[in-house]
XYZ file of C-alpha atoms in Angstrom:
284
model
C 145.086 10.092 85.690
C 142.986 7.042 85.922
C 143.546 5.350 89.335
C 146.130 2.481 89.082
C 146.014 -0.947 90.210
C 148.617 -1.656 92.738
C 149.449 -4.822 91.344
C 150.058 -3.186 87.889
C 152.198 -0.611 89.420
C 154.423 -2.972 91.113
C 155.155 -4.880 87.984
C 155.766 -1.691 86.180
C 158.715 -1.052 88.866
C 159.812 -4.867 88.749
C 160.401 -4.457 84.911
C 161.967 -0.978 85.055
C 164.236 -1.635 87.775
C 163.039 1.045 90.477
C 161.229 0.467 94.090
C 158.189 2.393 94.881
C 157.821 3.852 98.485
C 154.543 2.579 99.957
C 154.257 5.385 102.684
C 151.728 4.546 105.689
C 149.475 7.648 106.435
C 146.973 8.936 108.822
C 145.049 12.033 108.060
C 144.742 14.528 105.074
C 148.048 16.336 105.236
C 149.655 12.880 105.693
C 148.080 11.860 102.478
C 148.698 15.439 100.633
C 152.305 15.177 101.183
C 152.940 12.240 99.933
C 151.305 12.862 96.933
C 152.952 16.172 96.416
C 156.190 14.466 96.521
C 155.047 12.100 93.879
C 154.249 14.596 91.604
C 157.708 16.805 92.340
C 159.591 13.813 92.064
C 157.889 12.143 88.690
C 157.896 8.732 90.558
C 155.125 6.414 91.616
C 154.215 5.751 94.955
C 151.617 3.818 96.992
C 149.733 5.510 99.779
C 148.681 3.110 102.263
C 147.041 2.727 105.289
C 147.200 0.695 108.691
C 143.902 -0.561 110.047
C 145.043 -0.239 113.560
C 144.343 3.358 113.428
C 140.651 3.197 112.796
C 139.554 4.546 115.733
C 141.233 7.657 114.580
C 139.943 7.864 111.260
C 137.754 5.528 109.403
C 139.186 3.359 106.713
C 136.461 4.877 103.932
C 137.872 8.355 104.590
C 141.187 7.410 103.788
C 140.367 5.605 100.773
C 138.161 8.508 99.526
C 141.069 10.911 100.198
C 143.335 9.058 98.865
C 142.004 8.014 95.842
C 140.879 11.418 95.112
C 144.762 12.871 95.202
C 145.373 9.634 93.115
C 143.082 10.193 90.226
C 144.140 14.159 90.033
C 147.583 13.094 89.799
C 149.736 13.035 86.595
C 152.127 10.127 87.858
C 150.752 6.981 89.048
C 149.548 6.451 92.895
C 148.315 3.358 94.164
C 146.301 2.999 97.226
C 146.584 0.266 99.625
C 145.149 -1.275 103.128
C 148.323 -2.186 104.885
C 148.221 -5.189 107.631
C 144.730 -6.880 107.711
C 145.282 -9.057 110.703
C 142.104 -11.219 109.656
C 139.271 -11.947 107.193
C 137.030 -9.295 108.099
C 139.461 -6.319 108.150
C 140.647 -7.306 104.655
C 137.371 -7.515 103.000
C 136.117 -4.575 105.232
C 139.289 -2.703 103.483
C 137.679 -3.979 100.239
C 134.047 -2.608 101.246
C 135.589 0.717 102.243
C 136.856 1.409 99.078
C 140.361 0.257 98.842
C 141.726 -0.807 95.677
C 144.286 -3.023 97.156
C 144.528 -5.005 100.560
C 146.875 -6.641 102.365
C 146.370 -9.883 104.456
C 148.888 -11.158 107.072
C 148.602 -14.599 107.753
C 152.276 -14.511 108.768
C 151.385 -15.204 112.624
C 149.419 -18.448 111.784
C 150.620 -21.884 111.137
C 151.610 -22.144 107.367
C 148.186 -24.230 106.079
C 146.050 -21.318 108.229
C 147.632 -18.454 106.538
C 147.290 -20.404 102.987
C 143.691 -21.001 103.515
C 143.286 -17.451 105.136
C 145.117 -15.511 102.239
C 143.457 -17.900 99.731
C 139.808 -17.034 100.925
C 140.963 -13.087 100.823
C 142.231 -13.568 97.278
C 138.789 -15.069 96.286
C 136.440 -12.527 98.034
C 138.880 -9.300 96.673
C 138.870 -10.812 93.400
C 134.868 -10.288 92.601
C 135.836 -6.681 93.067
C 138.977 -6.346 90.973
C 140.839 -5.956 94.137
C 144.219 -6.666 94.326
C 145.969 -8.915 97.481
C 149.286 -8.683 99.231
C 150.245 -11.477 101.497
C 153.229 -12.348 103.932
C 154.891 -15.337 104.580
C 157.890 -15.384 106.664
C 157.879 -13.776 109.605
C 158.557 -9.842 109.922
C 158.893 -8.951 113.611
C 159.439 -6.211 115.742
C 162.579 -4.254 115.396
C 162.629 -4.249 118.756
C 163.278 -7.829 119.156
C 166.856 -8.924 117.980
C 165.748 -12.202 117.742
C 163.150 -11.370 115.087
C 166.066 -9.365 112.944
C 168.666 -12.091 113.166
C 167.192 -15.446 113.426
C 166.948 -16.689 109.646
C 164.540 -19.373 110.999
C 162.027 -16.522 110.721
C 162.933 -16.040 106.861
C 160.805 -16.475 103.897
C 161.546 -20.166 102.821
C 161.968 -19.898 98.818
C 160.402 -23.252 98.225
C 157.538 -22.754 100.618
C 157.164 -19.160 99.011
C 156.575 -20.569 95.538
C 154.033 -23.439 96.983
C 152.144 -20.572 98.710
C 152.168 -17.997 96.116
C 150.700 -20.912 93.560
C 148.036 -22.246 96.310
C 146.808 -18.795 97.159
C 146.808 -16.525 93.868
C 148.261 -13.700 95.988
C 149.319 -10.421 93.713
C 152.282 -9.620 95.738
C 154.271 -11.094 98.497
C 155.858 -9.506 101.684
C 158.790 -11.392 102.694
C 161.258 -11.464 105.708
C 164.708 -11.258 104.706
C 166.004 -9.660 107.746
C 163.884 -6.722 107.974
C 161.209 -5.931 110.833
C 158.757 -3.444 112.074
C 159.153 -0.042 113.868
C 162.683 1.212 115.164
C 165.270 -1.056 115.312
C 167.544 -1.814 118.135
C 170.335 -2.851 115.953
C 171.125 -2.186 112.466
C 169.474 -4.706 109.667
C 171.801 -6.970 107.663
C 169.336 -8.035 104.886
C 169.741 -11.430 103.143
C 170.520 -10.581 100.162
C 170.903 -13.925 98.581
C 167.429 -14.796 99.714
C 166.120 -11.987 98.399
C 167.555 -12.589 94.964
C 166.345 -16.546 95.205
C 163.166 -15.102 96.326
C 163.025 -12.735 93.192
C 164.388 -15.937 90.664
C 161.347 -18.176 91.915
C 158.477 -16.243 91.983
C 156.729 -14.606 89.311
C 154.741 -11.850 91.507
C 156.764 -8.594 92.901
C 158.254 -8.785 96.173
C 157.713 -6.460 99.465
C 160.012 -5.125 101.957
C 158.173 -4.398 104.843
C 159.991 -2.447 107.903
C 162.010 -0.091 105.461
C 162.411 2.650 108.062
C 166.468 2.899 109.248
C 167.375 0.179 107.295
C 171.182 1.828 105.658
C 170.746 3.218 102.173
C 172.743 1.166 100.420
C 170.957 -2.014 101.624
C 167.765 -0.544 100.045
C 169.303 0.219 97.080
C 171.136 -3.467 96.921
C 167.269 -4.404 97.461
C 166.067 -2.630 94.432
C 168.694 -4.003 92.343
C 167.929 -7.538 93.428
C 164.400 -6.820 92.226
C 162.303 -6.086 95.389
C 159.578 -3.449 94.180
C 157.635 -2.208 97.255
C 159.063 -0.837 100.400
C 156.456 0.002 103.483
C 157.961 3.331 105.249
C 155.745 4.199 108.071
C 158.146 4.736 111.215
C 160.485 7.540 109.664
C 157.465 9.094 107.900
C 155.631 9.616 111.007
C 158.815 10.784 112.520
C 159.313 13.187 109.990
C 156.017 14.658 110.074
C 156.673 15.111 114.077
C 159.888 16.375 113.804
C 158.688 19.216 110.915
C 155.719 20.291 113.105
C 157.967 20.509 116.356
C 160.817 22.912 114.571
C 157.776 24.940 113.087
C 156.342 25.554 116.554
C 159.633 25.995 118.210
C 160.369 28.737 115.303
C 157.090 30.303 116.585
C 155.595 29.771 113.227
C 151.636 30.287 112.835
C 151.298 31.396 116.406
C 148.512 29.381 117.831
C 146.989 28.833 113.861
C 146.708 24.969 113.564
C 146.075 25.450 109.847
C 149.038 27.745 109.273
C 151.337 25.205 111.067
C 150.152 22.542 109.296
C 151.010 24.328 105.672
C 154.644 25.476 107.549
C 155.157 21.775 108.314
C 154.594 20.500 104.717
C 157.827 21.352 103.069
C 160.313 19.524 105.022
C 158.167 16.330 105.113
C 157.549 16.543 101.103
C 161.199 16.884 101.176
C 162.026 13.625 103.259
C 159.414 11.597 100.988
C 161.260 12.816 97.795
C 164.741 11.618 99.156
C 163.219 8.395 99.768
C 162.062 7.872 96.384
C 165.552 8.801 95.010
C 166.858 6.537 96.974
C 164.472 3.424 95.598
C 164.965 4.944 92.030
C 168.879 4.863 91.135
C 168.356 4.431 87.738
C 166.453 7.377 87.211
C 163.323 6.490 85.954
C 160.831 9.363 85.584
C 157.069 9.792 83.945
């Protein structure tokens, strides 16, 4: 089907009360497995790439492969560049073919974040590229303070102003979530999620979804969160499946055979996440 705009996909998810898994990838197989899971589950997905992996594979290659899978898919697949730390990276993602990019100015002072995000929105808009921004500090799951300190969380009134001033198409928020593996179980601030959903006209994004308890993710869907970033758990599932096949003696030194043997467990992992984020069983 034609390549879907990420913002259109997220608005559809918001209106139909399901969450979209946004899965970070790093090569051909990790892209293929996500696309296959979406096709089997009959639910949209977002394939996204962290630009910090560019030394491993160029942005333009990931964008081209992911868009080809999206265009051949029978269900909507969005393609997105995750966590661009500055203007050059975000606009470079536009140049390299990503139809949606994130600019992350959350570590900057508020006014600098506004200025950076607005500049990226203006440049991306020339090419009809969607922009996700971040407000609040979504830190590291390895740092307890990043998880529990509400001073890091997204301020609702400030978020309203931020969206109005920047024109961003979706907003990643800090509500007790963090990136990477958690040192303790997170407890999301559901009251804040509900308040943000009520106050903002654009889709909301939850980063750091790996290992957040299932019931918390489903409550976030119910409260109107639309995009759920999954990286750590996905890469862990890929590694575990490859390790399992090697231990079982599959493929016997044949890398091509090993990748094929590892596929099924990973696809089923992604399908499980999709079902979790789709409690009302929406289907295309």
